Every structure is written in C-alpha cells, then in structure tokens.
Amino acid sequence: MRKAPPFDNQYEAAGGLAEKIAAEGAFCAACIRAFSSDEIHSADEVFLEQKARFQAHIADSAALDGLLAELVFSLDRMTAEVSADLDSFRGLTLREKMAGWTSRQRMWRMYTERVREAPVIDQLLDLLAKSDTLARLIASQRAAIIERHKAAEHSLIGIVEQRRRLVDSIDIARLKMKELNAKALTTQGRIGVYGNRAHWEQMEAERRALKAEAERISAEEHVMRDDSQRRERFIGLFQAFVDSLNGRIGACNVLLRKLMIDVEERLLIYQAQVDTDRPGMKVRIKPEFFPDIAAPIRLFEKGMLVAQDLERRKSRADLDAAGKFPAYAEPFAETSGTPLIDTARRPFRFSLPFRRS
C-alpha cells in the first residue's frame, strides 16, 4: 500500500489543478457557446485542436476529483489514527491508581486533566480545520461546475437542434432530387414518341432543366451532409464535456456528504474525549470558526449528534464514496470491527458504540 502524501501538499496540488481546470473549462464552454454562430468552428483542423484541449480538460478534471477523494479519505484515516491514540487513555496510570487508594474523585480528576491536556484534542481541532478548508474547495468546485454545466448544456441543446433542422433539410433535398430525376426520366421517355420535333426540343429543354436543378440540389445536399457530419463530431465532443461535468457534480455530492458525516464523527470523538460542559472547552468549536462545516457544528452545539444514527449514515456514505473512488477507498483493516472509542472504564462519560466501516 503506497503512503499518502501529506495533506497540505495534496491540498496545494488540488488547488493549483483547480485553477488550471477553471481556465480550460472556460475555454471549452466558450467553444460550445460560439460554435453555432461562427462557421469556422466546424473546420476539421479546429476540431482536432479543440478535441485535444477538451480531452485534456476532462482528464485533468478526473485527476482533480481523484485528489479531492484522496484528501477526504486521508482525513478519515487521520481520524482513525487519532482514535488509536486514544487507546492510551483507556486505562489509569500508576500515579492515578495510587491517588485512587485515598480518593476516587481525585483519581478521576487527575485522569480528566491528563486527557484534557493530551495532544489528541489539538489533533481533532486540526482535523476540523482541515475539513473546513477541504469542504470550501469541494463546495466551490461544485458551484462552478453546476453553473458551467447549465450553460454548456443549454448551448449544446441549441447546437443539436440546429443539426436536427439540417438533417431535415437534407431529407427534403433528397426527396426533391428523387422527384426531379423521376420527372426528367419521364420526360426523356416521351421524347420521340409524342408530338412534333419542336415539341421534342421543348421537352428536352425541360429535361435538361430538371436535371440541372437536381444536380444543383445534389451539390447543396452534399455540402449539407458534410456539414452535418462535422457537426456530429463536434456534438460528440461537446456531449462528452457536458457528461463529464455532470459526473463531477455527482462526485462532489458524494465527497461532500462523506466529509460532513466524517465531521460529525470527529465532533463525537471530541465530545466523548472532552468535558464539553466545562467553560472554555466547547467554545473552541463554533460555526463561525469553521463556516464551511457549520451545519454539523450547529448540531454539535445543540447536543443533537447521535452516535447510533451516525453509524448507519457513515457506513452508507463510505460505501457510496468507495464505489465512486475505489482507488482511494483503502480499507481500515486494523480498525475494522472494533469500537471507535471505548469508554467502558469510565461509565459516567459518553461512549460511542458505533464501529468504523
């Protein structure tokens, strides 16, 4: 199993790629928007140039989604590591046990102070800060993609409708050619059979006129057919771009859902580890400090986070994210099937009965 790069490095790479994608995405959207009004955009050489840029943009977008997924899963792994660090607090130290010989109240007070001063609290706060930063990036990507998808899809619908009208014109031209050729053939068959020489010459002139009109329409039909084929290639390219945007919206939805549920998990660990009723402890986690993950924090403030409910939702979110990004959903082999936090030794403290998925 490869070792994941540090979170900050990965986040910086994702941010840089997001800026590049924004510029390329704007170019792609402008190409689609201008296609119907600028005939030069249907030239074959232009198609090859745009095809390369569109495909590069789609590939970069997939890479960015992968980076975002890896960041979300890396925070989940870091949460598991913090949870493992809490194992050291499941028992009492010798000093605390000795204090308990004379005063159990003093023993638990010493235990509480040790837990409160532990670095895992700062680690949890750091995880929340990272979660907030990552949520901001994913949410901004989602908003930009939705706007671009709406505009590109609208333009594409117009282009498809233009090609449909062009195909209708081709069908009409073919019917007209068939009709003219049939009339010319009928006229040719009548020459020399009916009327006099002057009448035959008149019919021949009519036949030539019919054939000339058929050839003219045939030339127009050929041009329209070439144009239709060129437009079909561009439509396929534009449709791939729109489909890519639609897929990215779904990916952002999956990642945001998992990230927010993971934030609830981190808040529950904090709540289980810290005496949040003590002045100054709960105030360290406020919606205004973490505006992009404010929704679960508001539930935390109101005491509405429930471990039993979280277990089911987290399991589902993990499965959805793993299905969307199997390459980054590494299983938690070490912790699977074990409680996230075990506070059975301290019955008066909050316990989390759910298991990591």
Coordinates of C-alpha atoms in Angstrom, one line a residue:
M1 CA 0.0 0.0 0.0
R2 CA 1.5 3.3 -1.0
K3 CA 2.0 6.0 1.6
A4 CA -0.3 9.0 1.0
P5 CA 1.5 12.4 0.6
P6 CA 1.0 15.0 3.4
F7 CA -2.4 16.6 3.4
D8 CA -1.1 20.2 2.9
N9 CA 0.9 19.1 -0.1
Q10 CA -2.1 17.3 -1.6
Y11 CA -4.4 20.3 -0.9
E12 CA -1.9 22.7 -2.6
A13 CA -1.7 20.4 -5.7
A14 CA -5.5 20.2 -5.8
G15 CA -5.9 24.0 -5.6
G16 CA -3.4 24.5 -8.4
L17 CA -5.1 22.0 -10.6
A18 CA -8.5 23.6 -9.8
E19 CA -7.2 26.9 -11.1
K20 CA -6.0 25.3 -14.3
I21 CA -9.3 23.5 -14.8
A22 CA -11.2 26.7 -14.3
A23 CA -9.3 28.4 -17.2
E24 CA -9.6 25.4 -19.5
G25 CA -13.3 24.8 -18.6
A26 CA -14.0 28.4 -19.5
F27 CA -12.3 27.9 -22.9
C28 CA -14.4 24.7 -23.5
A29 CA -17.6 26.4 -22.6
A30 CA -16.8 29.4 -24.9
C31 CA -16.2 27.0 -27.8
I32 CA -19.6 25.4 -27.3
R33 CA -21.2 28.8 -27.0
A34 CA -19.6 30.2 -30.1
F35 CA -20.0 27.1 -32.3
S36 CA -23.4 27.9 -33.7
S37 CA -22.6 31.5 -34.6
D38 CA -19.1 31.0 -36.1
E39 CA -18.8 28.7 -39.1
I40 CA -15.0 28.4 -38.7
H41 CA -15.6 26.4 -35.6
S42 CA -16.7 23.5 -37.7
A43 CA -13.5 23.2 -39.7
D44 CA -11.7 19.9 -39.4
E45 CA -8.4 21.4 -38.2
V46 CA -10.2 23.3 -35.5
F47 CA -11.9 20.2 -34.4
L48 CA -8.6 18.4 -33.9
E49 CA -7.2 21.3 -31.8
Q50 CA -10.3 21.6 -29.6
K51 CA -10.6 17.8 -29.2
A52 CA -7.1 17.7 -27.7
R53 CA -7.9 20.5 -25.3
F54 CA -11.3 19.1 -24.3
Q55 CA -9.8 15.7 -23.7
A56 CA -7.0 17.2 -21.6
H57 CA -9.6 19.2 -19.6
I58 CA -11.7 16.0 -18.9
A59 CA -8.5 14.1 -17.9
D60 CA -7.4 16.9 -15.6
S61 CA -10.9 17.1 -14.1
A62 CA -10.8 13.4 -13.3
A63 CA -7.4 13.8 -11.7
L64 CA -8.7 16.7 -9.5
D65 CA -11.7 14.6 -8.4
G66 CA -9.2 11.9 -7.5
L67 CA -7.1 14.3 -5.5
L68 CA -10.2 15.6 -3.6
A69 CA -11.3 12.0 -2.9
E70 CA -7.8 11.2 -1.6
L71 CA -7.9 14.2 0.7
V72 CA -11.3 13.2 2.1
F73 CA -10.2 9.6 2.7
S74 CA -6.9 10.8 4.1
L75 CA -8.8 12.8 6.8
D76 CA -10.7 9.7 7.6
R77 CA -7.5 7.8 8.0
M78 CA -6.1 10.5 10.2
T79 CA -9.3 10.3 12.3
A80 CA -8.7 6.6 12.7
E81 CA -5.1 7.4 13.9
V82 CA -6.4 9.9 16.4
S83 CA -8.8 7.3 17.6
A84 CA -6.0 4.8 18.0
D85 CA -4.0 7.4 20.1
L86 CA -6.9 7.5 22.5
D87 CA -6.2 3.9 23.5
S88 CA -3.6 5.2 25.9
F89 CA -6.3 6.9 27.8
R90 CA -8.5 3.8 28.3
G91 CA -6.6 2.9 31.5
L92 CA -5.3 4.7 34.5
T93 CA -1.6 5.4 35.2
L94 CA 0.1 4.1 38.3
R95 CA 0.0 7.6 39.8
E96 CA -3.7 7.9 39.2
K97 CA -4.3 4.4 40.7
M98 CA -2.3 5.4 43.8
A99 CA -4.4 8.5 44.1
G100 CA -7.5 6.4 43.9
W101 CA -6.5 4.5 47.1
T102 CA -7.3 7.6 49.1
S103 CA -9.8 9.4 46.8
R104 CA -11.5 8.1 43.7
Q105 CA -12.7 11.6 43.0
R106 CA -9.1 12.8 42.9
M107 CA -8.1 9.8 40.7
W108 CA -10.7 10.7 38.0
R109 CA -9.9 14.4 38.3
M110 CA -6.2 13.6 37.5
Y111 CA -7.3 11.3 34.7
T112 CA -9.6 14.0 33.2
E113 CA -6.8 16.6 33.4
R114 CA -4.4 14.3 31.6
V115 CA -6.9 13.6 28.9
R116 CA -7.7 17.3 28.5
E117 CA -4.1 18.2 28.1
A118 CA -3.4 15.4 25.6
P119 CA -2.3 16.4 22.0
V120 CA -5.2 14.4 20.5
I121 CA -7.5 17.4 21.3
D122 CA -5.4 19.6 19.2
Q123 CA -5.2 16.9 16.6
L124 CA -9.0 16.8 16.5
L125 CA -9.2 20.6 16.1
D126 CA -6.6 20.4 13.3
L127 CA -8.7 17.8 11.6
L128 CA -11.8 20.1 11.8
A129 CA -9.8 23.0 10.4
K130 CA -8.6 20.8 7.5
S131 CA -12.1 19.5 7.0
D132 CA -13.4 23.1 6.8
T133 CA -10.7 24.0 4.2
L134 CA -11.4 21.0 2.1
A135 CA -15.2 21.5 2.3
R136 CA -14.7 25.0 1.0
L137 CA -12.7 23.8 -2.0
I138 CA -15.2 21.0 -2.9
A139 CA -18.2 23.2 -2.5
S140 CA -16.7 26.0 -4.7
Q141 CA -15.9 23.3 -7.3
R142 CA -19.4 22.0 -7.2
A143 CA -20.9 25.5 -7.5
A144 CA -18.7 26.4 -10.5
I145 CA -19.4 23.0 -12.2
I146 CA -23.1 23.4 -11.8
E147 CA -23.1 26.8 -13.4
R148 CA -20.8 25.7 -16.3
H149 CA -22.9 22.5 -16.8
K150 CA -26.1 24.6 -17.1
A151 CA -24.6 27.0 -19.7
A152 CA -22.9 24.2 -21.7
E153 CA -25.9 22.0 -21.8
H154 CA -28.1 24.9 -22.9
S155 CA -25.7 25.7 -25.7
L156 CA -25.4 22.1 -26.7
I157 CA -29.2 21.7 -26.9
G158 CA -29.2 24.6 -29.4
I159 CA -26.5 23.0 -31.5
V160 CA -28.2 19.6 -31.5
E161 CA -31.5 21.4 -32.6
Q162 CA -29.6 23.2 -35.4
R163 CA -28.2 19.8 -36.7
R164 CA -31.7 18.3 -36.5
R165 CA -33.0 21.1 -38.7
L166 CA -30.0 20.5 -41.1
V167 CA -30.8 16.8 -41.3
D168 CA -34.4 17.6 -42.1
S169 CA -33.2 19.9 -44.9
I170 CA -31.0 17.1 -46.2
D171 CA -34.0 14.7 -46.2
I172 CA -36.1 17.3 -48.1
A173 CA -33.4 17.8 -50.6
R174 CA -33.1 14.1 -51.3
L175 CA -36.8 13.8 -51.8
K176 CA -36.7 16.8 -54.2
M177 CA -33.8 15.2 -56.1
K178 CA -35.7 12.0 -56.4
E179 CA -38.8 13.8 -57.7
L180 CA -36.8 15.9 -60.2
N181 CA -34.9 12.8 -61.5
A182 CA -38.2 10.9 -61.9
K183 CA -39.7 13.8 -63.9
A184 CA -36.6 14.1 -66.1
L185 CA -36.7 10.4 -66.8
T186 CA -40.4 10.5 -67.7
T187 CA -39.8 13.5 -70.0
Q188 CA -36.9 11.7 -71.6
G189 CA -39.2 8.7 -72.3
R190 CA -41.8 10.9 -74.0
I191 CA -39.3 12.5 -76.4
G192 CA -39.7 11.0 -79.9
V193 CA -43.0 9.4 -79.0
Y194 CA -45.4 12.3 -78.7
G195 CA -45.7 15.5 -80.7
N196 CA -43.5 17.0 -83.3
R197 CA -39.9 18.0 -83.5
A198 CA -40.5 21.4 -81.9
H199 CA -42.3 19.7 -79.0
W200 CA -39.5 17.2 -78.6
E201 CA -37.0 20.0 -78.4
Q202 CA -39.1 21.7 -75.7
M203 CA -39.3 18.5 -73.7
E204 CA -35.5 18.1 -74.0
A205 CA -35.0 21.6 -72.7
E206 CA -37.4 20.8 -69.8
R207 CA -35.5 17.5 -69.1
R208 CA -32.2 19.4 -69.0
A209 CA -33.6 22.0 -66.7
L210 CA -34.9 19.3 -64.4
K211 CA -31.5 17.5 -64.4
A212 CA -29.7 20.8 -63.7
E213 CA -32.0 21.6 -60.8
A214 CA -31.4 18.1 -59.4
E215 CA -27.7 18.5 -59.7
R216 CA -27.8 21.9 -58.0
I217 CA -29.8 20.4 -55.1
S218 CA -27.4 17.4 -55.1
A219 CA -24.5 19.8 -54.6
E220 CA -26.3 21.6 -51.8
E221 CA -27.2 18.2 -50.2
H222 CA -23.5 17.2 -50.4
V223 CA -22.4 20.4 -48.6
M224 CA -25.1 20.0 -46.0
R225 CA -24.2 16.3 -45.5
D226 CA -20.5 17.2 -44.9
D227 CA -21.6 20.0 -42.5
S228 CA -23.9 17.6 -40.7
Q229 CA -21.0 15.1 -40.2
R230 CA -18.7 17.8 -38.9
R231 CA -21.3 19.0 -36.5
E232 CA -21.9 15.4 -35.4
R233 CA -18.2 15.1 -34.4
F234 CA -18.3 18.4 -32.5
I235 CA -21.6 17.4 -30.8
G236 CA -20.0 14.2 -29.6
L237 CA -17.1 16.2 -28.2
F238 CA -19.3 18.7 -26.5
Q239 CA -21.6 15.9 -25.1
A240 CA -18.5 14.3 -23.6
F241 CA -17.7 17.6 -21.9
V242 CA -21.2 18.0 -20.6
D243 CA -21.3 14.4 -19.4
S244 CA -18.0 15.0 -17.6
L245 CA -19.4 18.0 -15.8
N246 CA -22.5 16.0 -14.8
G247 CA -20.3 13.2 -13.4
R248 CA -18.2 15.7 -11.5
I249 CA -21.3 17.2 -9.8
G250 CA -22.2 13.7 -8.6
A251 CA -18.7 13.2 -7.4
C252 CA -18.7 16.4 -5.4
N253 CA -22.1 15.5 -3.9
V254 CA -20.7 12.1 -2.7
L255 CA -17.5 13.6 -1.3
L256 CA -19.3 16.5 0.5
R257 CA -21.7 14.0 2.0
K258 CA -19.0 11.8 3.3
L259 CA -16.9 14.7 4.5
M260 CA -19.8 16.2 6.5
I261 CA -20.6 12.8 8.1
D262 CA -16.9 12.4 8.9
V263 CA -17.0 15.8 10.6
E264 CA -19.9 14.6 12.8
E265 CA -17.7 11.6 13.7
R266 CA -14.8 13.9 14.7
L267 CA -17.2 16.1 16.8
L268 CA -18.5 13.0 18.6
I269 CA -14.9 11.9 19.3
Y270 CA -14.2 15.4 20.7
Q271 CA -17.4 15.2 22.7
A272 CA -16.5 11.8 24.1
Q273 CA -13.0 12.9 24.9
V274 CA -13.5 16.3 26.4
D275 CA -15.8 17.5 29.1
T276 CA -17.6 19.9 26.8
D277 CA -19.7 21.3 29.7
R278 CA -16.6 22.8 31.3
P279 CA -16.3 26.5 30.5
G280 CA -13.9 27.2 27.6
M281 CA -13.9 23.8 26.1
K282 CA -17.0 23.7 23.9
V283 CA -16.4 27.3 22.8
R284 CA -13.3 26.2 20.8
I285 CA -15.7 24.7 18.2
K286 CA -18.1 27.3 16.9
P287 CA -19.8 27.6 13.4
E288 CA -18.1 31.0 12.8
F289 CA -14.7 29.3 13.3
F290 CA -15.5 26.7 10.7
P291 CA -18.0 28.3 8.4
D292 CA -17.9 25.6 5.7
I293 CA -18.7 22.8 8.1
A294 CA -21.1 24.9 10.1
A295 CA -24.1 22.5 9.7
P296 CA -22.8 19.6 11.7
I297 CA -21.2 22.0 14.3
R298 CA -24.6 23.6 14.9
L299 CA -25.9 20.1 15.7
F300 CA -22.9 19.6 18.0
E301 CA -23.8 22.8 19.8
K302 CA -27.3 21.7 20.4
G303 CA -26.3 18.2 21.5
M304 CA -28.1 16.7 18.6
L305 CA -25.3 14.4 17.3
V306 CA -26.3 10.8 17.9
A307 CA -23.6 8.0 17.6
Q308 CA -26.2 5.3 16.8
D309 CA -27.6 7.2 13.9
L310 CA -24.2 8.2 12.6
E311 CA -23.1 4.6 12.3
R312 CA -25.7 3.8 9.7
R313 CA -25.2 7.0 7.7
K314 CA -21.4 6.8 7.8
S315 CA -21.5 3.2 6.6
R316 CA -23.7 4.3 3.6
A317 CA -21.6 7.3 2.8
D318 CA -18.4 5.3 2.9
L319 CA -19.9 2.7 0.5
D320 CA -21.0 5.4 -1.9
A321 CA -17.6 7.1 -1.8
A322 CA -15.8 3.8 -2.2
G323 CA -17.9 2.9 -5.2
K324 CA -17.2 6.2 -6.8
F325 CA -13.5 6.3 -6.0
P326 CA -12.4 2.7 -5.4
A327 CA -8.7 3.5 -5.9
Y328 CA -8.7 5.8 -2.8
A329 CA -11.0 3.9 -0.5
E330 CA -8.4 1.8 1.3
P331 CA -10.0 -0.5 3.9
F332 CA -9.3 0.1 7.5
A333 CA -8.0 -3.4 8.1
E334 CA -6.5 -2.5 11.5
T335 CA -9.7 -1.0 13.0
S336 CA -12.5 -2.7 11.1
G337 CA -14.9 -4.3 13.6
T338 CA -13.6 -2.5 16.7
P339 CA -15.2 0.4 18.6
L340 CA -14.0 3.8 17.6
I341 CA -13.7 4.8 21.2
D342 CA -14.1 2.7 24.3
T343 CA -15.0 4.5 27.4
A344 CA -16.4 1.5 29.3
R345 CA -13.9 2.0 32.0
R346 CA -15.5 5.4 32.7
P347 CA -19.2 4.8 32.9
F348 CA -20.1 8.4 33.6
R349 CA -18.6 9.6 30.2
F350 CA -20.2 9.5 26.8
S351 CA -19.5 6.4 24.8
L352 CA -19.6 5.7 21.1
P353 CA -20.9 2.3 20.3
F354 CA -20.6 2.5 16.5
R355 CA -17.8 0.8 14.6
R356 CA -15.7 2.1 11.8
S357 CA -16.6 0.9 8.4

